Amino acid sequence: MTSMSLRERYRVIFGYVGNLFVFFPLLLMIPVFFTLVFSEEISHTLPFLISAAIAFAFGFMLKTSTRVKPRTPITPQEAPIIVVIAWIMSIVFSALPFVFGGLLDFSRGVFEATSGWTTTGLTMFEEETVPRAFLLWRSLMQFFGGAGFAVIMMSAILGPSGFNLYHAEGRVDNLVPNIRRSINTILLIYSSYTAAGFVMYVIAGMPWFDSLNHALTALATGGFSTRNASIGAFNSPAIESITIVLMVLGATGFGVHYAFWKGNFGALKKNGEWKTLGVLLLIAIPFLMFSAVGGLFAGFSDSFRYTTFQAVSALTGTGFSTADLVPWPSVGLYVLALLMICGGMMDSTSGGIKQYRIYVVFKFVINEIKRMLLPRSAVTRVEIWKAETKNYLDDLMLKEILLVMTFYVVTLLIGVGIISGYGYSLSFSLFEFSSALNTVGLSVGITGPDAPLGIIWTQTAGMFLGRLEFIVVIFAFSRFFKDAGTSLKAKKRSD
């Protein structure tokens, strides 16, 4: 690739980033409208207006200086760079209201925004002291982050070239052949479930503002709450049951939802992800009840109620809680950490390794055992169903999974090592960084406004890498630095 072609390609990259952030202020205006409707919040309007103006100026500057033609194709090499830049800048601009509002400094504001967009739910706040406009902004970040920020914003800008961007943000399957129809289908499913969740919360007795925020964050498997004690503050089995349903729906892949509403139950029956998710819960909940933490609760019903909620919250990557985890013994924390690591389904709002990868590895092991019992000449083909798509187990699929898992384990060890270096126990360090890396949000108290900056930035990096699944981020930075080196060499030759 020549220096001139590099310049042209980065003009396209920054042009699309500019297009994106010209529209970004529309999101920041939602809390502004909220402050105008509710007069007691009017004093919090200015931080959002200033942040929106800065974001618009940034986008407008890139858009006008690059002048990229509409529908300019995006290649698979450019898409990850666009996605990574878009996520980084959206996090920065989303942190500004917290900074300008005097609620957080820059580092903690970036942490809060990262936790929002990555649908993690770890927080710097005591929620009940935060103005409602900022609570709403946190919930909106998780709602849009769960659906896929770049996917939503670019749907109005891109045509077929958006396919590469769609995949770069972690979406694997098109629900329908047309990319824009796929995005619209995702948004329809996502918004419908959220609206239903809001209505159910209100019926269950949750105040309307709490209902709105928890509906936005439950389906996004985000975990931001309006209460210091999270869902536990309501002490309502009905609200907890509704939340469990929303968390499971959020952890279910959009392709599975689409197949269900189409009535394609044959494909769903062959899908392995929901089976592994169910098996993990059937193993984890009784173990927690009878072996790990049952003694902390009074009676069977309370033990079942609280362990079930925490287990579902951990596995789905939501991070809502109804119990204080600090008194839990190490074995209970390790079980929850394992559930967080496993995560939800592929193409869902959840984090973690994902049930699809776990299912593929399981099928591979079973197939290898079967092959040991067959003649060497025997040929076996293993079907792997993902929503309505049938794939066959092959080396390429396994290599991709092993690559992700390798990056995952290395990152996990580094993060746990850093947090342990601040004097925390292994169980607490593993739990806290697993929560960040798997975008969950459950905490044993390490993360908070008084945490050292080293822990805050370690957790921030973990959330970011976990949401974009390592390979996209690594590819984007590798490509960027490689292109920068190529450009410098070309410049030296020309001099």
XYZ file of C-alpha atoms in Angstrom:
495
model
C 0.000 0.000 0.000
C 1.534 3.335 -1.058
C 1.697 6.498 1.049
C -0.925 8.130 -1.192
C -3.316 5.186 -0.853
C -2.752 5.214 2.899
C -3.668 8.878 3.010
C -6.818 8.187 1.015
C -7.879 5.263 3.193
C -7.405 7.222 6.419
C -9.344 10.066 4.888
C -12.227 7.590 4.512
C -11.734 6.309 8.066
C -11.767 9.753 9.652
C -14.564 10.854 7.353
C -16.852 8.116 8.619
C -15.838 8.845 12.208
C -16.763 12.469 11.527
C -20.149 11.454 10.126
C -20.747 9.405 13.245
C -20.029 12.208 15.696
C -22.085 14.771 13.853
C -25.047 12.636 14.981
C -23.661 11.716 18.412
C -24.964 14.906 20.114
C -28.513 13.635 19.510
C -27.889 11.090 22.269
C -26.612 13.779 24.629
C -29.732 15.832 23.968
C -32.002 13.172 25.497
C -30.980 14.083 29.083
C -31.291 17.759 28.064
C -34.954 17.241 27.132
C -35.397 15.401 30.430
C -34.038 18.387 32.383
C -36.374 20.727 30.501
C -39.434 18.611 31.306
C -38.555 18.189 34.977
C -37.738 21.640 36.295
C -35.866 20.379 39.347
C -33.223 19.009 36.950
C -32.820 22.207 34.899
C -29.536 23.129 36.606
C -27.929 20.031 35.057
C -28.612 21.038 31.449
C -25.356 22.877 30.759
C -22.894 19.939 31.144
C -24.779 18.001 28.472
C -25.058 20.985 26.113
C -21.328 21.730 26.352
C -20.465 18.066 25.772
C -22.824 17.894 22.783
C -21.257 21.027 21.289
C -17.734 19.605 21.640
C -18.759 16.274 20.093
C -20.487 18.035 17.190
C -17.471 20.298 16.591
C -15.208 17.243 16.499
C -17.460 15.402 14.053
C -18.078 18.456 11.876
C -14.350 19.205 11.652
C -13.551 15.664 10.490
C -16.526 15.537 8.139
C -15.750 18.829 6.382
C -11.987 18.317 6.229
C -12.187 14.823 4.717
C -15.256 15.264 2.464
C -15.854 11.551 2.069
C -18.463 10.722 -0.547
C -21.603 8.970 0.709
C -21.567 5.167 0.394
C -17.787 5.001 0.030
C -16.980 1.305 0.633
C -15.355 0.242 3.899
C -12.919 -2.664 3.724
C -12.381 -5.312 6.444
C -9.040 -3.600 7.190
C -10.646 -0.219 7.841
C -13.734 -1.322 9.771
C -11.938 -2.316 13.012
C -10.075 1.007 13.079
C -13.348 2.928 12.648
C -15.023 0.901 15.391
C -12.154 1.336 17.875
C -11.874 5.089 17.236
C -15.661 5.445 17.472
C -15.764 3.620 20.790
C -12.841 5.522 22.299
C -14.206 8.921 21.306
C -17.775 8.059 22.325
C -16.448 7.109 25.765
C -14.495 10.369 26.049
C -17.447 12.541 24.992
C -19.801 10.566 27.247
C -17.502 11.194 30.216
C -17.591 14.964 29.724
C -21.033 15.561 31.330
C -19.777 13.924 34.531
C -16.651 16.099 34.445
C -18.387 19.378 33.532
C -21.120 18.628 36.074
C -18.499 18.383 38.812
C -19.441 14.813 39.709
C -16.215 13.039 38.684
C -12.681 13.817 37.565
C -11.575 12.810 34.056
C -10.198 9.341 34.930
C -13.281 8.363 36.899
C -15.553 9.919 34.286
C -13.900 7.814 31.578
C -14.305 4.752 33.790
C -18.026 5.458 34.260
C -18.566 6.038 30.532
C -16.611 2.896 29.634
C -18.681 0.915 32.112
C -21.779 2.360 30.460
C -20.966 1.771 26.805
C -19.502 -1.685 27.443
C -22.620 -2.608 29.482
C -20.520 -3.501 32.509
C -22.174 -1.683 35.397
C -19.228 -1.108 37.727
C -19.570 2.432 39.008
C -17.861 5.344 40.716
C -21.142 6.587 42.186
C -23.369 6.201 45.195
C -26.408 6.185 42.926
C -28.923 7.720 45.304
C -26.847 10.920 45.518
C -26.632 11.379 41.724
C -29.027 13.775 39.894
C -31.605 11.941 37.797
C -30.400 13.422 34.492
C -27.022 11.736 34.993
C -28.641 8.474 36.085
C -30.646 8.526 32.852
C -27.489 9.222 30.831
C -25.789 6.197 32.387
C -28.754 3.998 31.469
C -28.871 5.347 27.912
C -25.193 4.539 27.411
C -25.855 0.944 28.403
C -28.962 0.685 26.246
C -27.208 1.919 23.099
C -23.978 0.126 23.952
C -25.838 -3.147 24.280
C -27.429 -2.893 20.853
C -24.098 -1.900 19.319
C -23.255 1.769 19.182
C -21.527 1.872 15.804
C -24.138 -0.471 14.331
C -26.984 1.844 15.333
C -25.370 5.114 14.323
C -23.956 3.867 11.025
C -27.230 2.260 9.945
C -28.388 5.669 8.757
C -25.128 6.334 6.922
C -23.985 3.090 5.321
C -25.378 0.778 2.718
C -23.949 -2.674 1.994
C -20.469 -1.488 3.016
C -21.713 -1.471 6.597
C -21.373 -5.258 6.649
C -17.688 -5.026 7.571
C -18.416 -2.539 10.354
C -21.217 -4.794 11.585
C -18.788 -7.689 11.958
C -16.002 -5.559 13.409
C -18.178 -4.651 16.394
C -18.692 -8.286 17.288
C -21.849 -9.175 15.337
C -21.347 -12.404 13.454
C -24.552 -13.250 11.628
C -26.867 -11.217 9.462
C -30.431 -11.965 10.527
C -31.567 -11.218 6.980
C -29.487 -10.750 3.801
C -29.737 -6.948 3.885
C -27.506 -5.282 6.508
C -29.907 -2.419 7.154
C -32.835 -4.781 7.605
C -30.721 -6.817 10.034
C -30.016 -3.702 12.083
C -33.671 -2.670 12.027
C -34.690 -6.162 13.140
C -32.223 -6.030 16.051
C -33.546 -2.631 17.107
C -37.179 -3.786 16.865
C -36.541 -6.852 19.035
C -34.425 -4.863 21.484
C -36.843 -1.950 21.836
C -39.921 -4.179 22.134
C -38.435 -6.185 24.998
C -37.334 -2.977 26.722
C -40.822 -1.456 26.481
C -42.358 -4.670 27.816
C -39.858 -4.671 30.681
C -40.756 -1.092 31.588
C -44.474 -1.920 31.716
C -43.882 -5.040 33.808
C -41.726 -3.147 36.300
C -44.412 -0.485 36.734
C -47.083 -3.153 37.244
C -44.834 -4.806 39.860
C -44.746 -1.562 41.834
C -41.428 -0.031 40.826
C -41.564 3.807 40.446
C -41.671 4.939 36.812
C -38.184 6.502 36.715
C -36.612 3.428 38.294
C -38.625 1.247 35.896
C -37.352 3.158 32.877
C -33.719 2.942 33.913
C -33.809 -0.706 34.940
C -35.640 -1.721 31.754
C -32.940 0.023 29.702
C -30.079 -1.605 31.596
C -31.521 -5.067 32.329
C -32.028 -6.023 28.694
C -28.644 -4.514 27.833
C -27.205 -6.810 30.539
C -25.667 -3.603 31.813
C -26.414 -3.461 35.515
C -26.454 0.277 36.184
C -29.096 0.975 38.816
C -30.753 3.992 40.378
C -30.284 2.529 43.861
C -27.173 1.907 45.938
C -28.367 -1.626 46.735
C -29.245 -2.340 43.079
C -32.336 -4.531 42.568
C -32.043 -5.645 46.183
C -33.242 -2.195 47.281
C -36.798 -3.073 46.212
C -36.891 -6.369 48.161
C -39.525 -7.692 45.758
C -39.625 -11.273 44.406
C -41.825 -10.016 41.540
C -39.294 -7.372 40.479
C -36.466 -9.885 40.819
C -38.349 -12.396 38.631
C -38.963 -9.779 35.934
C -35.286 -8.834 36.069
C -34.185 -12.458 35.690
C -36.348 -12.793 32.565
C -34.920 -9.580 31.078
C -31.355 -10.628 31.896
C -31.807 -13.989 30.176
C -33.425 -12.307 27.151
C -30.480 -9.911 26.953
C -27.999 -12.783 27.135
C -29.765 -14.582 24.278
C -28.385 -13.996 20.789
C -30.420 -11.805 18.457
C -30.397 -14.624 15.905
C -32.080 -16.924 18.421
C -34.728 -14.281 19.134
C -35.318 -13.854 15.405
C -35.673 -17.608 14.858
C -38.103 -17.829 17.781
C -40.392 -15.081 16.496
C -40.276 -16.611 13.010
C -41.401 -19.894 14.527
C -38.287 -21.766 13.408
C -38.272 -24.041 16.450
C -36.423 -26.787 14.584
C -33.294 -24.642 14.374
C -33.655 -23.600 18.008
C -33.869 -27.227 19.084
C -30.508 -27.907 17.424
C -28.881 -24.785 18.860
C -26.416 -25.682 21.606
C -25.892 -22.309 23.277
C -29.089 -22.199 25.305
C -28.433 -25.781 26.396
C -24.965 -25.005 27.780
C -26.316 -21.864 29.457
C -29.083 -23.872 31.114
C -26.743 -26.668 32.199
C -24.335 -24.193 33.803
C -27.158 -22.652 35.829
C -28.524 -26.068 36.834
C -25.083 -26.976 38.171
C -24.121 -23.635 39.713
C -27.321 -22.763 41.598
C -27.597 -25.989 43.660
C -23.859 -25.925 44.333
C -24.050 -22.359 45.625
C -27.124 -23.169 47.706
C -25.896 -26.301 49.411
C -22.111 -26.091 49.365
C -20.991 -22.493 49.085
C -23.243 -19.817 50.550
C -26.416 -21.527 51.736
C -25.537 -20.824 55.358
C -25.679 -17.065 54.766
C -29.431 -17.119 54.170
C -32.378 -18.073 56.357
C -34.089 -21.131 54.949
C -34.334 -22.876 51.600
C -36.524 -20.260 49.888
C -34.200 -17.341 50.671
C -31.152 -19.371 49.699
C -32.743 -20.320 46.361
C -33.985 -16.777 45.739
C -30.678 -15.011 46.327
C -28.292 -17.570 44.832
C -30.431 -17.885 41.694
C -30.482 -14.144 41.130
C -26.729 -13.727 41.660
C -25.937 -16.734 39.439
C -28.142 -15.498 36.577
C -26.737 -11.984 36.932
C -23.170 -13.320 36.746
C -23.705 -15.692 33.814
C -25.686 -13.198 31.740
C -23.123 -10.482 32.432
C -25.670 -8.073 33.890
C -24.292 -7.263 37.309
C -27.486 -6.498 39.211
C -27.352 -7.799 42.766
C -29.755 -8.565 45.582
C -27.144 -9.633 48.137
C -23.916 -8.273 49.593
C -21.113 -10.384 48.112
C -18.380 -9.340 50.549
C -19.367 -11.965 53.196
C -19.475 -14.759 50.594
C -16.746 -17.396 51.047
C -14.032 -17.703 48.414
C -15.600 -20.795 46.833
C -18.827 -18.879 46.187
C -16.923 -16.011 44.586
C -14.946 -18.452 42.425
C -18.196 -20.024 41.165
C -19.621 -16.603 40.275
C -16.315 -15.655 38.610
C -16.477 -18.841 36.515
C -20.019 -17.995 35.445
C -18.903 -14.470 34.508
C -16.063 -15.904 32.440
C -18.444 -18.220 30.540
C -20.841 -15.368 29.700
C -23.949 -15.320 27.532
C -24.648 -16.262 23.933
C -22.882 -14.965 20.852
C -24.494 -11.900 19.228
C -26.130 -10.947 22.509
C -25.498 -7.988 24.794
C -23.465 -10.194 27.176
C -19.725 -10.417 27.603
C -17.516 -13.355 28.551
C -16.016 -16.108 26.431
C -19.553 -16.851 25.157
C -21.638 -20.007 25.238
C -21.037 -20.656 21.529
C -17.294 -21.078 22.032
C -17.824 -23.273 25.085
C -20.263 -25.429 23.120
C -17.854 -25.767 20.185
C -15.020 -26.874 22.485
C -17.368 -29.360 24.166
C -18.439 -30.798 20.793
C -14.783 -31.029 19.730
C -13.839 -33.001 22.858
C -16.794 -35.376 22.437
C -15.941 -35.870 18.758
C -12.300 -36.652 19.564
C -13.389 -39.264 22.103
C -15.692 -40.839 19.498
C -12.895 -40.859 16.904
C -10.672 -42.795 19.304
C -13.245 -45.600 19.224
C -13.590 -45.598 15.423
C -11.273 -46.944 12.718
C -8.614 -44.473 11.565
C -10.202 -44.311 8.133
C -13.539 -43.152 9.567
C -14.580 -39.587 8.715
C -16.787 -37.626 11.094
C -18.520 -34.300 10.552
C -19.754 -32.314 13.517
C -22.684 -29.956 13.020
C -22.630 -26.717 15.000
C -25.875 -24.742 14.917
C -25.810 -21.042 15.621
C -29.337 -19.637 15.576
C -30.588 -20.641 12.101
C -27.144 -21.208 10.606
C -25.584 -24.641 10.345
C -21.794 -24.795 10.428
C -19.355 -27.677 10.537
C -16.579 -27.967 13.072
C -13.235 -27.301 11.393
C -9.689 -26.194 12.196
C -10.380 -22.546 11.347
C -13.242 -22.399 13.839
C -11.088 -23.948 16.556
C -8.150 -21.635 15.828
C -10.366 -18.563 16.190
C -11.709 -19.825 19.503
C -8.265 -20.741 20.835
C -6.914 -17.344 19.788
C -9.668 -15.483 21.653
C -9.260 -17.701 24.706
C -5.485 -17.200 24.716
C -5.814 -13.412 24.627
C -8.506 -13.711 27.260
C -6.440 -15.783 29.699
C -3.343 -13.602 29.279
C -5.371 -10.430 29.875
C -7.112 -11.988 32.873
C -3.794 -12.975 34.476
C -2.308 -9.516 33.918
C -5.357 -7.756 35.350
C -5.596 -10.031 38.389
C -1.865 -9.580 38.982
C -2.143 -5.787 38.925
C -5.088 -5.692 41.346
C -3.435 -8.247 43.641
C -0.411 -5.952 43.725
C -2.513 -3.438 45.634
C -2.886 -5.901 48.506
C -6.187 -7.600 47.670
C -6.703 -11.355 48.022
C -6.637 -13.643 45.003
C -10.366 -14.395 45.251
C -11.291 -10.696 45.436
C -8.852 -9.727 42.651
C -10.036 -12.515 40.345
C -13.671 -11.686 41.003
C -13.280 -7.938 40.454
C -11.239 -8.128 37.247
C -13.403 -10.959 35.884
C -16.360 -8.656 36.422
C -14.678 -5.930 34.368
C -13.226 -8.141 31.636
C -16.520 -9.971 31.128
C -18.505 -6.697 31.297
C -20.587 -7.890 34.257
C -20.565 -5.282 37.023
C -20.777 -7.353 40.202
C -18.300 -6.122 42.802
C -16.777 -7.059 46.134
C -16.001 -3.417 46.855
C -12.627 -2.922 45.177
C -14.011 -0.693 42.433
C -15.238 2.676 43.642
C -14.454 6.395 43.808
C -11.651 5.790 46.327
C -9.909 3.099 44.248
C -6.314 3.873 43.165
C -5.924 5.200 39.622
C -3.939 2.083 38.698
C -6.934 -0.118 39.467
C -9.357 2.285 37.782
C -7.417 2.308 34.496
C -6.785 -1.457 34.665
C -10.519 -2.037 35.035
C -11.233 0.464 32.248
C -8.888 -1.360 29.860
C -10.422 -4.704 30.841
C -13.958 -3.504 30.114
C -12.932 -2.092 26.729
C -11.025 -5.203 25.631
C -13.776 -7.499 26.872
C -16.527 -5.666 24.993
C -14.706 -5.596 21.658
C -13.265 -9.090 22.155
C -9.524 -8.464 21.891
C -8.948 -9.319 18.234
C -10.701 -6.213 16.909
C -8.713 -3.940 19.227
C -5.402 -5.712 18.588
C -5.960 -5.691 14.831
C -6.922 -2.008 14.826
C -3.872 -0.871 16.785
C -1.532 -3.211 14.877
C -2.865 -1.930 11.566
C -2.623 1.680 12.676
C 1.003 1.411 13.821
C 1.958 -0.611 10.750
C 0.420 2.032 8.494
C 2.157 4.774 10.470
C 5.488 2.998 9.976
C 4.833 2.581 6.255
C 3.991 6.264 5.952
C 7.163 7.330 7.780
C 9.334 5.108 5.574
C 7.711 6.517 2.451
C 8.293 10.057 3.720
C 11.977 9.349 4.406
C 12.429 7.940 0.899
C 10.801 11.004 -0.626
C 13.077 13.295 1.414
